[in-house]
Amino acid sequence: MTAAGIDELGLTASEVRPESTGRNLAIGIGGVLLVIAAGIPVVWAILVGVTAVVPVVARMLGGPAE
């Protein structure tokens, strides 16, 4: 929005707060932690699934189930 647009809304430049670096950093770190926290159950499910499926497939193919 241009300065003319801000004037049309009746705002002055002093009413617009500058961006907070600390807030942006906290949001970014929180997002990264959220992605990691969401990925843990997915990785766990994949590991458990593979661990459960490998012996079943090995038995179906006639090989040793280790």
Coordinates of N, CA, C and O in Angstrom, one line a residue:
M1 N 0.9 -1.2 0.0 CA 0.0 0.0 0.0 C 0.9 1.2 0.0 O 1.9 1.3 0.7
T2 N 0.5 2.2 -0.8 CA 1.3 3.4 -0.9 C 1.0 4.4 0.3 O 0.0 4.2 1.0
A3 N 1.8 5.4 0.4 CA 1.5 6.4 1.4 C 0.2 7.1 1.2 O -0.5 7.4 2.1
A4 N -0.2 7.3 -0.1 CA -1.5 7.9 -0.3 C -2.6 6.9 0.1 O -3.6 7.4 0.6
G5 N -2.4 5.6 0.0 CA -3.4 4.7 0.4 C -3.6 4.7 1.9 O -4.7 4.5 2.5
I6 N -2.5 4.8 2.6 CA -2.5 4.9 4.1 C -3.3 6.2 4.5 O -4.1 6.2 5.4
D7 N -3.0 7.3 3.8 CA -3.7 8.5 4.1 C -5.2 8.4 3.9 O -6.0 8.9 4.7
E8 N -5.6 7.7 2.9 CA -7.0 7.5 2.6 C -7.7 6.7 3.7 O -8.9 6.9 4.0
L9 N -7.0 5.8 4.4 CA -7.6 5.1 5.5 C -7.6 5.9 6.8 O -8.2 5.4 7.7
G10 N -7.0 7.0 6.8 CA -6.9 7.8 8.0 C -5.9 7.4 8.9 O -5.9 7.7 10.1
L11 N -4.9 6.7 8.5 CA -3.8 6.2 9.4 C -2.6 7.1 9.2 O -2.4 7.7 8.1
T12 N -1.8 7.2 10.2 CA -0.5 7.9 10.1 C 0.6 6.9 10.2 O 0.4 5.8 10.8
A13 N 1.8 7.3 9.7 CA 2.9 6.3 9.7 C 3.3 5.9 11.2 O 3.8 4.9 11.4
S14 N 3.0 6.8 12.1 CA 3.4 6.5 13.5 C 2.5 5.4 14.1 O 2.8 4.8 15.1
E15 N 1.3 5.1 13.5 CA 0.4 4.1 14.0 C 0.8 2.7 13.5 O 0.3 1.7 14.0
V16 N 1.7 2.6 12.6 CA 2.1 1.3 12.1 C 3.4 0.8 12.9 O 4.4 1.5 12.9
R17 N 3.2 -0.3 13.6 CA 4.4 -0.8 14.4 C 5.4 -1.4 13.5 O 5.1 -2.1 12.5
P18 N 6.7 -1.2 13.8 CA 7.7 -1.9 13.0 C 7.7 -3.4 13.3 O 7.2 -3.8 14.4
E19 N 8.2 -4.1 12.4 CA 8.3 -5.6 12.6 C 9.2 -5.9 13.7 O 10.3 -5.3 13.9
S20 N 8.8 -6.9 14.5 CA 9.7 -7.3 15.7 C 10.5 -8.5 15.2 O 10.0 -9.6 14.9
T21 N 11.8 -8.3 15.2 CA 12.7 -9.4 14.9 C 12.6 -10.6 15.8 O 12.6 -11.8 15.4
G22 N 12.4 -10.3 17.1 CA 12.3 -11.3 18.1 C 11.0 -12.2 17.9 O 11.1 -13.4 18.0
R23 N 10.0 -11.5 17.6 CA 8.7 -12.2 17.3 C 8.8 -13.1 16.1 O 8.4 -14.2 16.1
N24 N 9.4 -12.5 15.0 CA 9.6 -13.3 13.8 C 10.5 -14.5 14.0 O 10.2 -15.6 13.5
L25 N 11.5 -14.4 14.8 CA 12.4 -15.5 15.2 C 11.7 -16.5 16.0 O 11.8 -17.7 15.7
A26 N 10.9 -16.1 16.9 CA 10.1 -17.1 17.8 C 9.1 -17.8 16.9 O 8.9 -19.0 17.1
I27 N 8.5 -17.2 16.0 CA 7.5 -17.9 15.1 C 8.3 -18.9 14.2 O 7.8 -20.0 14.0
G28 N 9.4 -18.5 13.7 CA 10.2 -19.4 12.9 C 10.7 -20.6 13.6 O 10.6 -21.8 13.2
I29 N 11.2 -20.4 14.9 CA 11.7 -21.6 15.7 C 10.5 -22.4 16.1 O 10.6 -23.7 16.0
G30 N 9.4 -21.8 16.4 CA 8.2 -22.6 16.7 C 7.7 -23.4 15.5 O 7.3 -24.6 15.7
G31 N 7.8 -22.9 14.3 CA 7.4 -23.7 13.2 C 8.3 -24.8 12.9 O 7.8 -25.9 12.6
V32 N 9.6 -24.6 13.1 CA 10.6 -25.7 12.9 C 10.3 -26.8 13.9 O 10.3 -28.0 13.6
L33 N 10.1 -26.4 15.2 CA 9.8 -27.4 16.2 C 8.5 -28.2 15.9 O 8.4 -29.4 16.2
L34 N 7.5 -27.5 15.4 CA 6.2 -28.1 15.1 C 6.4 -29.2 14.0 O 5.9 -30.3 14.0
V35 N 7.2 -28.8 13.0 CA 7.5 -29.8 11.9 C 8.2 -31.0 12.4 O 7.9 -32.2 12.1
I36 N 9.2 -30.8 13.3 CA 9.9 -31.9 13.9 C 9.0 -32.8 14.7 O 9.0 -34.0 14.6
A37 N 8.2 -32.1 15.5 CA 7.2 -32.9 16.4 C 6.2 -33.7 15.5 O 5.9 -34.8 15.9
A38 N 5.8 -33.1 14.4 CA 4.9 -33.9 13.6 C 5.6 -35.0 12.8 O 4.9 -36.0 12.5
G39 N 6.8 -34.9 12.6 CA 7.6 -35.9 11.9 C 7.9 -37.1 12.7 O 8.1 -38.2 12.2
I40 N 8.0 -37.0 14.0 CA 8.4 -38.1 14.9 C 7.4 -39.2 14.8 O 7.9 -40.4 14.6
P41 N 6.1 -39.0 14.9 CA 5.2 -40.2 14.8 C 5.2 -40.8 13.4 O 5.1 -42.0 13.3
V42 N 5.5 -40.0 12.4 CA 5.5 -40.5 11.0 C 6.7 -41.5 10.9 O 6.6 -42.6 10.3
V43 N 7.9 -41.0 11.3 CA 9.1 -41.9 11.2 C 8.9 -43.1 12.1 O 9.2 -44.2 11.6
W44 N 8.3 -43.0 13.3 CA 8.1 -44.1 14.1 C 7.2 -45.1 13.4 O 7.4 -46.4 13.5
A45 N 6.1 -44.7 12.8 CA 5.1 -45.5 12.1 C 5.8 -46.3 11.0 O 5.6 -47.5 10.7
I46 N 6.7 -45.6 10.2 CA 7.4 -46.2 9.1 C 8.3 -47.3 9.7 O 8.4 -48.4 9.1
L47 N 9.1 -47.0 10.7 CA 10.0 -48.0 11.3 C 9.2 -49.2 11.8 O 9.6 -50.4 11.6
V48 N 8.1 -49.0 12.5 CA 7.3 -50.1 13.0 C 6.7 -50.9 11.9 O 6.7 -52.1 11.9
G49 N 6.2 -50.2 10.9 CA 5.6 -50.9 9.7 C 6.6 -51.8 9.0 O 6.3 -52.9 8.7
V50 N 7.8 -51.2 8.7 CA 8.8 -52.0 8.0 C 9.3 -53.2 8.9 O 9.4 -54.3 8.4
T51 N 9.4 -53.0 10.2 CA 9.8 -54.1 11.1 C 8.8 -55.2 11.1 O 9.1 -56.4 11.2
A52 N 7.5 -54.8 11.0 CA 6.4 -55.8 11.0 C 6.3 -56.5 9.7 O 5.9 -57.7 9.6
V53 N 6.5 -55.8 8.6 CA 6.2 -56.4 7.3 C 7.4 -57.3 6.8 O 7.1 -58.3 6.1
V54 N 8.6 -56.9 7.1 CA 9.7 -57.7 6.6 C 9.6 -59.2 6.9 O 9.8 -60.1 6.0
P55 N 9.4 -59.6 8.2 CA 9.3 -61.0 8.5 C 8.1 -61.7 7.8 O 8.2 -62.8 7.3
V56 N 7.0 -61.0 7.6 CA 5.8 -61.6 7.0 C 6.1 -61.8 5.5 O 5.8 -62.9 5.0
V57 N 6.7 -60.9 4.8 CA 7.1 -61.1 3.4 C 8.1 -62.2 3.3 O 8.0 -63.0 2.4
A58 N 9.1 -62.2 4.2 CA 10.1 -63.3 4.1 C 9.5 -64.6 4.3 O 9.8 -65.6 3.5
R59 N 8.5 -64.8 5.2 CA 7.9 -66.1 5.3 C 7.0 -66.4 4.1 O 7.0 -67.6 3.7
M60 N 6.4 -65.4 3.5 CA 5.6 -65.7 2.3 C 6.5 -66.1 1.1 O 6.0 -66.9 0.3
L61 N 7.7 -65.6 1.1 CA 8.6 -66.0 0.0 C 9.4 -67.3 0.3 O 10.2 -67.7 -0.5
G62 N 9.2 -67.8 1.5 CA 9.9 -69.1 1.8 C 11.2 -68.9 2.4 O 12.0 -69.9 2.6
G63 N 11.6 -67.7 2.7 CA 12.9 -67.4 3.3 C 12.9 -67.5 4.8 O 11.8 -67.6 5.4
P64 N 14.1 -67.4 5.4 CA 14.1 -67.4 6.9 C 13.6 -66.1 7.4 O 13.8 -65.0 6.9
A65 N 12.8 -66.2 8.5 CA 12.3 -65.0 9.2 C 13.2 -64.7 10.3 O 13.3 -65.4 11.3
E66 N 14.0 -63.6 10.2 CA 15.0 -63.3 11.2 C 14.5 -62.2 12.1 O 13.8 -61.3 11.8

